[in-house]
CSV table of C-alpha atoms in Angstrom, one decimal:
chain,number,residue,atom,x,y,z
Y,1,MET,CA,97.4,44.4,-192.9
Y,2,SER,CA,96.1,43.4,-196.3
Y,3,ALA,CA,96.5,40.0,-197.8
Y,4,SER,CA,100.0,38.8,-197.2
Y,5,PRO,CA,102.3,37.2,-199.8
Y,6,ALA,CA,103.5,33.6,-199.4
Y,7,GLY,CA,106.0,33.3,-196.6
Y,8,ALA,CA,104.9,36.5,-194.8
Y,9,LEU,CA,104.5,36.4,-191.0
Y,10,SER,CA,101.1,35.6,-189.6
Y,11,PHE,CA,100.0,36.6,-186.1
Y,12,ALA,CA,96.9,35.3,-184.4
Y,13,MET,CA,95.4,37.5,-181.8
Y,14,VAL,CA,92.5,37.4,-179.3
Y,15,ALA,CA,91.4,40.6,-177.6
Y,16,GLY,CA,88.3,41.0,-175.5
Y,17,GLU,CA,86.3,44.1,-174.5
Y,18,VAL,CA,86.9,47.7,-175.4
Y,19,SER,CA,90.1,48.0,-173.4
Y,20,GLY,CA,91.6,44.9,-175.1
Y,21,ASP,CA,90.7,46.2,-178.5
Y,22,MET,CA,92.4,49.5,-177.7
Y,23,LEU,CA,95.6,47.8,-176.4
Y,24,ALA,CA,95.8,45.3,-179.3
Y,25,ALA,CA,95.3,48.1,-181.9
Y,26,LEU,CA,98.4,49.9,-180.5
Y,27,LEU,CA,100.3,46.7,-180.7
Y,28,LEU,CA,99.2,46.2,-184.3
Y,29,GLN,CA,100.7,49.5,-185.1
Y,30,GLY,CA,104.1,48.2,-184.0
Y,31,LEU,CA,103.6,45.0,-186.0
Y,32,GLN,CA,102.9,47.0,-189.1
Y,33,ALA,CA,105.9,49.2,-188.6
Y,34,ARG,CA,108.3,46.2,-188.3
Y,35,TRP,CA,106.6,43.7,-190.6
Y,36,PRO,CA,104.5,45.6,-193.2
Y,37,GLN,CA,103.5,42.5,-195.0
Y,38,ALA,CA,102.3,40.6,-191.9
Y,39,GLN,CA,98.8,39.2,-191.5
Y,40,ALA,CA,96.8,39.4,-188.3
Y,41,PHE,CA,93.6,37.6,-187.5
Y,42,GLY,CA,91.4,36.1,-184.7
Y,43,ILE,CA,89.1,37.8,-182.2
Y,44,GLY,CA,89.1,41.6,-182.1
Y,45,GLY,CA,87.2,44.9,-182.3
Y,46,PRO,CA,86.8,47.9,-184.5
Y,47,ARG,CA,90.1,49.6,-183.5
Y,48,MET,CA,92.0,46.5,-184.5
Y,49,GLN,CA,90.1,46.2,-187.7
Y,50,ALA,CA,91.0,49.8,-188.5
Y,51,GLN,CA,94.6,48.5,-188.4
Y,52,GLY,CA,93.8,45.8,-191.0
Y,53,PHE,CA,93.0,43.0,-188.5
Y,54,GLU,CA,90.8,40.2,-189.8
Y,55,ALA,CA,88.2,39.6,-187.1
Y,56,TRP,CA,86.7,36.1,-187.2
Y,57,TRP,CA,84.6,36.9,-184.1
Y,58,SER,CA,83.9,40.2,-182.4
Y,59,HIS,CA,85.7,41.3,-179.2
Y,60,GLU,CA,82.2,41.8,-177.6
Y,61,LEU,CA,82.0,38.0,-177.2
Y,62,LEU,CA,84.4,38.2,-174.2
Y,63,ALA,CA,82.9,41.3,-172.6
Y,64,VAL,CA,81.7,39.5,-169.5
Y,65,ARG,CA,82.8,39.9,-165.9
Y,66,GLY,CA,81.8,37.9,-162.8
Y,67,TYR,CA,81.6,34.2,-162.2
Y,68,VAL,CA,77.8,33.9,-162.4
Y,69,GLU,CA,77.7,36.2,-165.5
Y,70,VAL,CA,80.3,34.0,-167.3
Y,71,LEU,CA,78.4,30.8,-166.5
Y,72,ARG,CA,75.4,32.3,-168.4
Y,73,HIS,CA,77.5,32.6,-171.5
Y,74,TYR,CA,79.9,29.6,-170.8
Y,75,ARG,CA,78.7,27.2,-173.5
Y,76,GLY,CA,78.8,29.8,-176.3
Y,77,ILE,CA,82.3,31.1,-175.3
Y,78,VAL,CA,83.7,27.5,-175.0
Y,79,ALA,CA,82.2,26.7,-178.4
Y,80,VAL,CA,84.0,29.7,-180.0
Y,81,ARG,CA,87.3,28.8,-178.3
Y,82,ASN,CA,87.1,25.3,-179.6
Y,83,GLN,CA,86.4,26.5,-183.1
Y,84,LEU,CA,89.2,29.0,-182.9
Y,85,ARG,CA,91.7,26.4,-181.5
Y,86,GLN,CA,90.9,24.0,-184.4
Y,87,ARG,CA,91.3,26.8,-187.0
Y,88,LEU,CA,94.6,28.0,-185.5
Y,89,LEU,CA,96.0,24.4,-185.2
Y,90,ALA,CA,95.2,23.9,-188.9
Y,91,GLN,CA,96.6,27.3,-190.0
Y,92,LYS,CA,99.6,27.4,-187.6
Y,93,PRO,CA,100.3,31.1,-187.2
Y,94,ASP,CA,103.9,32.2,-186.5
Y,95,VAL,CA,102.9,33.6,-183.1
Y,96,PHE,CA,99.7,33.7,-181.0
Y,97,ILE,CA,99.2,36.9,-179.0
Y,98,GLY,CA,96.6,36.8,-176.3
Y,99,VAL,CA,95.6,40.3,-175.3
Y,100,ASP,CA,94.2,40.4,-171.7
Y,101,ALA,CA,91.1,38.2,-171.4
Y,102,PRO,CA,93.1,35.6,-169.3
Y,103,ASP,CA,90.1,33.2,-168.6
Y,104,PHE,CA,89.7,32.7,-172.4
Y,105,ASN,CA,93.3,33.1,-173.5
Y,106,LEU,CA,95.4,31.1,-171.0
Y,107,ASP,CA,93.6,27.8,-171.7
Y,108,LEU,CA,93.8,28.4,-175.5
Y,109,GLU,CA,97.5,29.3,-175.1
Y,110,THR,CA,98.3,26.1,-173.2
Y,111,GLN,CA,96.9,24.1,-176.1
Y,112,LEU,CA,98.6,26.1,-178.8
Y,113,LYS,CA,102.0,26.0,-177.0
Y,114,ALA,CA,101.7,22.3,-176.6
Y,115,ALA,CA,101.3,22.1,-180.4
Y,116,GLY,CA,104.4,24.1,-181.0
Y,117,ILE,CA,102.9,27.5,-181.7
Y,118,PRO,CA,104.8,30.3,-179.8
Y,119,THR,CA,102.6,32.2,-177.4
Y,120,VAL,CA,102.9,35.7,-176.1
Y,121,HIS,CA,100.5,37.3,-173.6
Y,122,PHE,CA,100.0,41.1,-173.5
Y,123,VAL,CA,99.0,42.4,-170.0
Y,124,CYS,CA,99.9,40.2,-167.1
Y,125,PRO,CA,96.8,38.9,-165.2
Y,126,SER,CA,96.5,40.6,-161.8
Y,127,VAL,CA,98.1,37.7,-159.9
Y,128,TRP,CA,99.5,40.3,-157.5
Y,129,ALA,CA,96.0,41.4,-156.6
Y,130,TRP,CA,94.0,38.1,-156.7
Y,131,ARG,CA,94.1,34.5,-158.0
Y,132,ALA,CA,97.8,34.0,-157.4
Y,133,GLU,CA,97.3,30.3,-158.3
Y,134,ARG,CA,97.2,31.5,-162.0
Y,135,LEU,CA,101.0,31.7,-161.9
Y,136,ASP,CA,101.2,27.9,-162.6
Y,137,LYS,CA,98.9,28.2,-165.5
Y,138,ILE,CA,100.8,31.1,-166.9
Y,139,ARG,CA,104.1,29.2,-166.8
Y,140,ARG,CA,102.5,26.3,-168.7
Y,141,SER,CA,100.8,28.5,-171.3
Y,142,VAL,CA,102.9,31.5,-172.1
Y,143,ASP,CA,106.3,31.7,-173.7
Y,144,HIS,CA,106.7,35.4,-172.9
Y,145,MET,CA,104.6,37.9,-171.0
Y,146,LEU,CA,104.5,41.6,-172.0
Y,147,CYS,CA,104.0,43.5,-168.8
Y,148,ILE,CA,102.4,46.9,-168.5
Y,149,PHE,CA,103.5,47.6,-164.9
Y,150,PRO,CA,107.2,47.8,-163.8
Y,151,PHE,CA,107.0,45.4,-160.8
Y,152,GLU,CA,105.5,42.5,-162.7
Y,153,PRO,CA,108.6,40.9,-164.5
Y,154,ALA,CA,110.4,40.2,-161.2
Y,155,LEU,CA,107.2,38.5,-159.8
Y,156,LEU,CA,106.9,36.4,-162.9
Y,157,ALA,CA,110.6,35.5,-162.9
Y,158,LYS,CA,110.2,33.9,-159.5
Y,159,ALA,CA,107.5,31.6,-161.0
Y,160,GLY,CA,109.7,30.8,-164.0
Y,161,VAL,CA,107.9,32.9,-166.5
Y,162,GLN,CA,109.9,35.0,-169.0
Y,163,ALA,CA,108.6,38.6,-169.0
Y,164,THR,CA,109.5,42.1,-170.2
Y,165,TYR,CA,108.2,45.5,-169.0
Y,166,VAL,CA,107.0,47.4,-172.0
Y,167,GLY,CA,105.1,50.2,-170.3
Y,168,HIS,CA,101.5,51.0,-170.6
Y,169,PRO,CA,100.3,52.0,-174.1
Y,170,LEU,CA,97.9,54.5,-172.7
Y,171,ALA,CA,100.7,56.5,-171.1
Y,172,GLN,CA,102.0,57.2,-174.6
Y,173,THR,CA,98.6,58.2,-176.2
Y,174,ILE,CA,97.3,60.3,-173.3
Y,175,PRO,CA,99.0,63.7,-173.1
Y,176,MET,CA,100.8,64.7,-170.0
Y,177,ALA,CA,98.8,67.9,-169.7
Y,178,PRO,CA,95.3,67.3,-171.2
Y,179,ASN,CA,93.5,70.3,-172.6
Y,180,ARG,CA,90.3,70.6,-170.5
Y,181,TRP,CA,89.0,73.6,-172.3
Y,182,ALA,CA,89.4,72.2,-175.8
Y,183,ALA,CA,87.6,69.0,-174.7
Y,184,ARG,CA,84.7,71.0,-173.3
Y,185,GLN,CA,84.4,72.8,-176.6
Y,186,THR,CA,84.4,69.5,-178.4
Y,187,LEU,CA,81.6,68.1,-176.2
Y,188,GLY,CA,79.6,71.4,-176.2
Y,189,LEU,CA,80.0,72.0,-172.5
Y,190,ASP,CA,80.2,75.3,-170.7
Y,191,ALA,CA,83.8,76.1,-170.1
Y,192,GLN,CA,83.1,77.9,-166.8
Y,193,ARG,CA,80.8,75.5,-165.0
Y,194,PRO,CA,82.1,72.3,-163.2
Y,195,VAL,CA,81.8,69.0,-165.0
Y,196,VAL,CA,81.3,65.5,-163.6
Y,197,ALA,CA,82.0,62.6,-166.0
Y,198,LEU,CA,80.0,59.5,-165.5
Y,199,LEU,CA,81.7,56.3,-166.7
Y,200,PRO,CA,79.7,53.2,-165.7
Y,201,GLY,CA,81.9,50.7,-167.6
Y,202,SER,CA,82.2,49.0,-171.0
Y,203,ARG,CA,80.6,45.6,-170.2
Y,204,ARG,CA,76.9,45.2,-170.5
Y,205,SER,CA,76.6,43.5,-167.1
Y,206,GLU,CA,78.4,46.3,-165.2
Y,207,ILE,CA,76.5,49.0,-167.2
Y,208,GLU,CA,73.3,47.4,-166.1
Y,209,HIS,CA,74.3,47.4,-162.5
Y,210,LEU,CA,76.0,50.9,-162.3
Y,211,THR,CA,74.2,53.2,-164.7
Y,212,PRO,CA,71.0,53.7,-162.6
Y,213,ARG,CA,73.2,54.3,-159.5
Y,214,PHE,CA,75.3,56.8,-161.4
Y,215,LEU,CA,72.3,58.7,-162.7
Y,216,GLN,CA,70.8,58.8,-159.2
Y,217,ALA,CA,74.1,60.1,-157.8
Y,218,ALA,CA,74.1,62.8,-160.5
Y,219,GLN,CA,70.6,63.9,-159.4
Y,220,HIS,CA,71.8,64.1,-155.7
Y,221,MET,CA,74.8,66.2,-156.8
Y,222,GLN,CA,72.6,68.5,-159.0
Y,223,ARG,CA,70.2,69.2,-156.1
Y,224,GLN,CA,73.1,70.2,-153.8
Y,225,GLN,CA,75.1,72.1,-156.5
Y,226,PRO,CA,72.6,73.2,-159.2
Y,227,GLY,CA,75.3,74.6,-161.6
Y,228,LEU,CA,76.9,71.2,-162.3
Y,229,GLN,CA,77.2,69.7,-165.8
Y,230,PHE,CA,77.4,65.9,-166.4
Y,231,VAL,CA,78.7,64.0,-169.4
Y,232,LEU,CA,78.2,60.3,-169.9
Y,233,PRO,CA,80.1,58.7,-172.8
Y,234,ALA,CA,78.2,55.6,-173.9
Y,235,ILE,CA,79.1,52.7,-176.1
Y,236,PRO,CA,77.1,53.5,-179.2
Y,237,SER,CA,75.2,50.2,-179.3
Y,238,LEU,CA,74.0,50.9,-175.7
Y,239,LEU,CA,73.1,54.5,-176.1
Y,240,PRO,CA,69.3,53.9,-176.5
Y,241,ARG,CA,69.3,51.7,-173.4
Y,242,ILE,CA,71.0,54.5,-171.4
Y,243,GLN,CA,68.6,57.1,-172.8
Y,244,ALA,CA,65.8,54.9,-171.5
Y,245,TRP,CA,67.4,54.8,-168.0
Y,246,VAL,CA,67.7,58.6,-168.0
Y,247,ALA,CA,64.0,58.9,-168.9
Y,248,ALA,CA,63.1,56.3,-166.2
Y,249,GLN,CA,65.0,58.3,-163.6
Y,250,GLY,CA,63.0,61.4,-164.5
Y,251,GLY,CA,65.9,63.0,-166.3
Y,252,VAL,CA,69.1,64.6,-165.0
Y,253,PRO,CA,69.4,68.4,-165.4
Y,254,GLY,CA,72.7,69.3,-167.1
Y,255,LEU,CA,73.4,65.8,-168.4
Y,256,LYS,CA,74.9,65.4,-171.9
Y,257,LEU,CA,74.9,61.8,-173.4
Y,258,VAL,CA,77.6,61.3,-176.0
Y,259,ALA,CA,78.4,58.2,-178.2
Y,260,GLY,CA,81.9,57.1,-177.3
Y,261,GLN,CA,84.4,60.0,-176.6
Y,262,SER,CA,85.4,58.7,-173.2
Y,263,HIS,CA,88.8,60.4,-173.4
Y,264,ALA,CA,87.2,63.7,-174.3
Y,265,ALA,CA,84.9,63.3,-171.2
Y,266,LEU,CA,87.9,62.6,-169.0
Y,267,ALA,CA,89.8,65.5,-170.4
Y,268,ALA,CA,86.8,67.8,-169.9
Y,269,CYS,CA,85.8,66.9,-166.4
Y,270,ASP,CA,86.7,68.2,-162.9
Y,271,VAL,CA,86.0,64.8,-161.3
Y,272,CYS,CA,84.7,61.5,-162.6
Y,273,LEU,CA,82.5,58.8,-161.2
Y,274,ILE,CA,83.9,55.6,-162.7
Y,275,ALA,CA,83.6,51.8,-162.8
Y,276,SER,CA,86.5,49.9,-161.5
Y,277,GLY,CA,88.7,48.6,-164.4
Y,278,THR,CA,91.1,49.9,-167.0
Y,279,ALA,CA,89.2,53.2,-167.2
Y,280,THR,CA,90.4,54.2,-163.7
Y,281,LEU,CA,94.0,54.1,-165.0
Y,282,GLU,CA,92.9,56.3,-168.0
Y,283,ALA,CA,91.4,58.7,-165.5
Y,284,ALA,CA,94.7,58.8,-163.5
Y,285,LEU,CA,96.7,59.5,-166.7
Y,286,PHE,CA,94.3,62.3,-167.5
Y,287,LYS,CA,95.2,63.6,-163.9
Y,288,ARG,CA,91.5,63.7,-162.9
Y,289,PRO,CA,90.3,63.0,-159.3
Y,290,MET,CA,87.8,60.1,-159.3
Y,291,VAL,CA,85.4,58.1,-157.2
Y,292,ILE,CA,85.6,54.4,-158.1
Y,293,ALA,CA,82.5,52.3,-157.9
Y,294,TYR,CA,81.5,48.7,-158.5
Y,295,GLN,CA,78.5,46.5,-158.0
Y,296,MET,CA,78.0,42.9,-159.4
Y,297,ASN,CA,76.0,39.8,-158.8
Y,298,TRP,CA,76.1,38.9,-155.1
Y,299,LEU,CA,77.6,35.4,-155.6
Y,300,SER,CA,80.3,36.6,-158.0
Y,301,TRP,CA,81.3,39.2,-155.4
Y,302,GLN,CA,81.6,36.7,-152.6
Y,303,ILE,CA,83.9,34.5,-154.8
Y,304,MET,CA,86.0,37.4,-155.9
Y,305,LYS,CA,86.3,38.8,-152.3
Y,306,ARG,CA,87.7,35.5,-151.0
Y,307,GLN,CA,90.4,35.6,-153.7
Y,308,GLN,CA,91.5,39.2,-153.2
Y,309,LEU,CA,95.1,39.7,-152.0
Y,310,GLN,CA,95.2,43.4,-151.5
Y,311,PRO,CA,92.9,46.0,-149.9
Y,312,TRP,CA,92.5,48.0,-153.1
Y,313,VAL,CA,90.5,47.3,-156.2
Y,314,GLY,CA,91.1,50.4,-158.3
Y,315,LEU,CA,94.3,50.5,-160.4
Y,316,PRO,CA,95.4,53.9,-159.2
Y,317,ASN,CA,95.2,52.8,-155.6
Y,318,ILE,CA,97.0,49.5,-156.3
Y,319,LEU,CA,99.8,51.2,-158.2
Y,320,CYS,CA,100.3,53.8,-155.5
Y,321,GLY,CA,99.9,51.3,-152.7
Y,322,GLU,CA,97.3,53.3,-150.8
Y,323,PHE,CA,93.8,54.7,-151.0
Y,324,ILE,CA,94.6,57.9,-152.9
Y,325,VAL,CA,91.0,57.9,-154.4
Y,326,PRO,CA,87.9,56.5,-152.7
Y,327,GLU,CA,86.3,53.1,-153.6
Y,328,PHE,CA,82.7,52.2,-153.1
Y,329,LEU,CA,82.0,48.5,-153.7
Y,330,GLN,CA,78.8,46.4,-153.5
Y,331,GLU,CA,76.6,47.5,-150.6
Y,332,ARG,CA,78.7,50.7,-150.1
Y,333,CYS,CA,78.0,51.6,-153.8
Y,334,THR,CA,74.9,53.8,-153.0
Y,335,PRO,CA,73.9,56.9,-155.0
Y,336,GLU,CA,74.2,59.1,-151.9
Y,337,ALA,CA,77.7,57.9,-151.0
Y,338,LEU,CA,78.9,58.3,-154.6
Y,339,ALA,CA,77.4,61.8,-154.8
Y,340,GLN,CA,79.0,63.0,-151.5
Y,341,ALA,CA,82.4,61.6,-152.5
Y,342,CYS,CA,82.3,63.5,-155.9
Y,343,LEU,CA,81.3,66.7,-154.3
Y,344,ALA,CA,84.1,66.4,-151.7
Y,345,TRP,CA,86.7,66.5,-154.6
Y,346,LEU,CA,85.0,69.6,-156.0
Y,347,SER,CA,85.3,71.4,-152.7
Y,348,ALA,CA,89.0,70.5,-152.1
Y,349,PRO,CA,91.3,72.1,-154.7
Y,350,ASP,CA,94.5,71.5,-152.6
Y,351,ARG,CA,93.7,67.8,-152.3
Y,352,VAL,CA,93.2,67.7,-156.1
Y,353,ASP,CA,96.5,69.4,-156.7
Y,354,ALA,CA,98.3,66.9,-154.5
Y,355,LEU,CA,96.6,64.0,-156.4
Y,356,GLN,CA,97.6,65.4,-159.8
Y,357,ILE,CA,101.3,65.4,-158.7
Y,358,ARG,CA,101.0,61.7,-157.8
Y,359,PHE,CA,99.3,61.0,-161.1
Y,360,GLN,CA,102.1,62.8,-163.1
Y,361,GLN,CA,104.7,60.7,-161.4
Y,362,LEU,CA,102.7,57.5,-162.2
Y,363,HIS,CA,102.4,58.7,-165.9
Y,364,LEU,CA,106.2,59.1,-166.2
Y,365,THR,CA,106.7,55.6,-164.7
Y,366,LEU,CA,104.4,54.0,-167.3
Y,367,GLN,CA,105.6,55.9,-170.3
Y,368,ARG,CA,107.7,53.7,-172.6
Y,369,GLU,CA,107.9,52.9,-176.3
Y,370,THR,CA,105.4,50.1,-175.9
Y,371,ALA,CA,104.9,49.1,-179.5
Y,372,LYS,CA,108.7,49.0,-180.2
Y,373,LEU,CA,109.6,47.1,-177.0
Y,374,SER,CA,106.8,44.6,-177.7
Y,375,THR,CA,107.9,43.9,-181.3
Y,376,ASP,CA,111.5,43.5,-180.0
Y,377,VAL,CA,110.2,40.7,-177.8
Y,378,LEU,CA,108.2,39.2,-180.7
Y,379,GLU,CA,111.3,39.2,-182.9
Y,380,LYS,CA,113.2,37.2,-180.2
Y,381,VAL,CA,110.3,34.8,-179.9
Y,382,LEU,CA,110.3,34.3,-183.6
Y,383,ALA,CA,114.0,33.7,-183.7
Y,384,ARG,CA,113.7,30.9,-181.1
């Protein structure tokens, strides 16, 4: 999206974290296809910038999870939001699109909507899982919600929020039958030996909590099954930090650290040990068995636990309505428990086959022309 001529549409966007950058980049492809001269700007990451997005601030600004962790960065985040609000109120984009990051975006959208700027939010906050009180704020702040799960529009309609199910973009980009052997070749892994993928998250705080546990779990697995291979796709900027952790743990035999390439790691693996979050849905779409783990600041966990509405945290379990994959949270997130749960998948091929059938059904449910459906909604919002 290069410089737009006078009168061309302008879209302001805010996307936080790696997952938001990925989702917003797919949406930008749809905007480009429908409005080639449009301009897009705001907060985003490298994938958005590759689509011509003008990033005023980096998406890493919003890569914070947990109440205590957010408090540590609160003043800086609020200062950026205030600057962004003033800039957008002066520039008046045709539409503001908030991509996930609800704690940042909903307050901003309330103020922009009150000033007459149409607001669209992409990815409904998980009000069906926790913090149901957000429905009131969503109604005040969002003109239209783009939903990635099929049950969400009906829930939002009851709260007076206009919403459209557009499918999950990842269901279009991830193949129905991933090529495990090609991915192993890409990563330099032995095609014949089992592979465990270690994905400790994308936020610095969760990586700090989970990476040492994941490495210790890998050591436990290696001692019990010496032929295992491990692959850990790291955010490039954090690769030196993770290398230091590996050294501090005394090394992990059979471990390959790679910069990025999380999808290749998921395609290549037989099982993954993974942080709770969007990546668990990616693993499900790759049809891979998984062990979900999470550990955070104690106070943040106590607050979140009180607001939880469902017994599951992992997206595959939430979407299937049962514990189809194990979850190990907080005090249960020990290296020994994680290791045994991963090894259990490797020793149960019939259980893996049944899980893959469930994940294929889930993939078909989420597969829609997301970019086109989203821009159809934006066109209607613009017409209003």
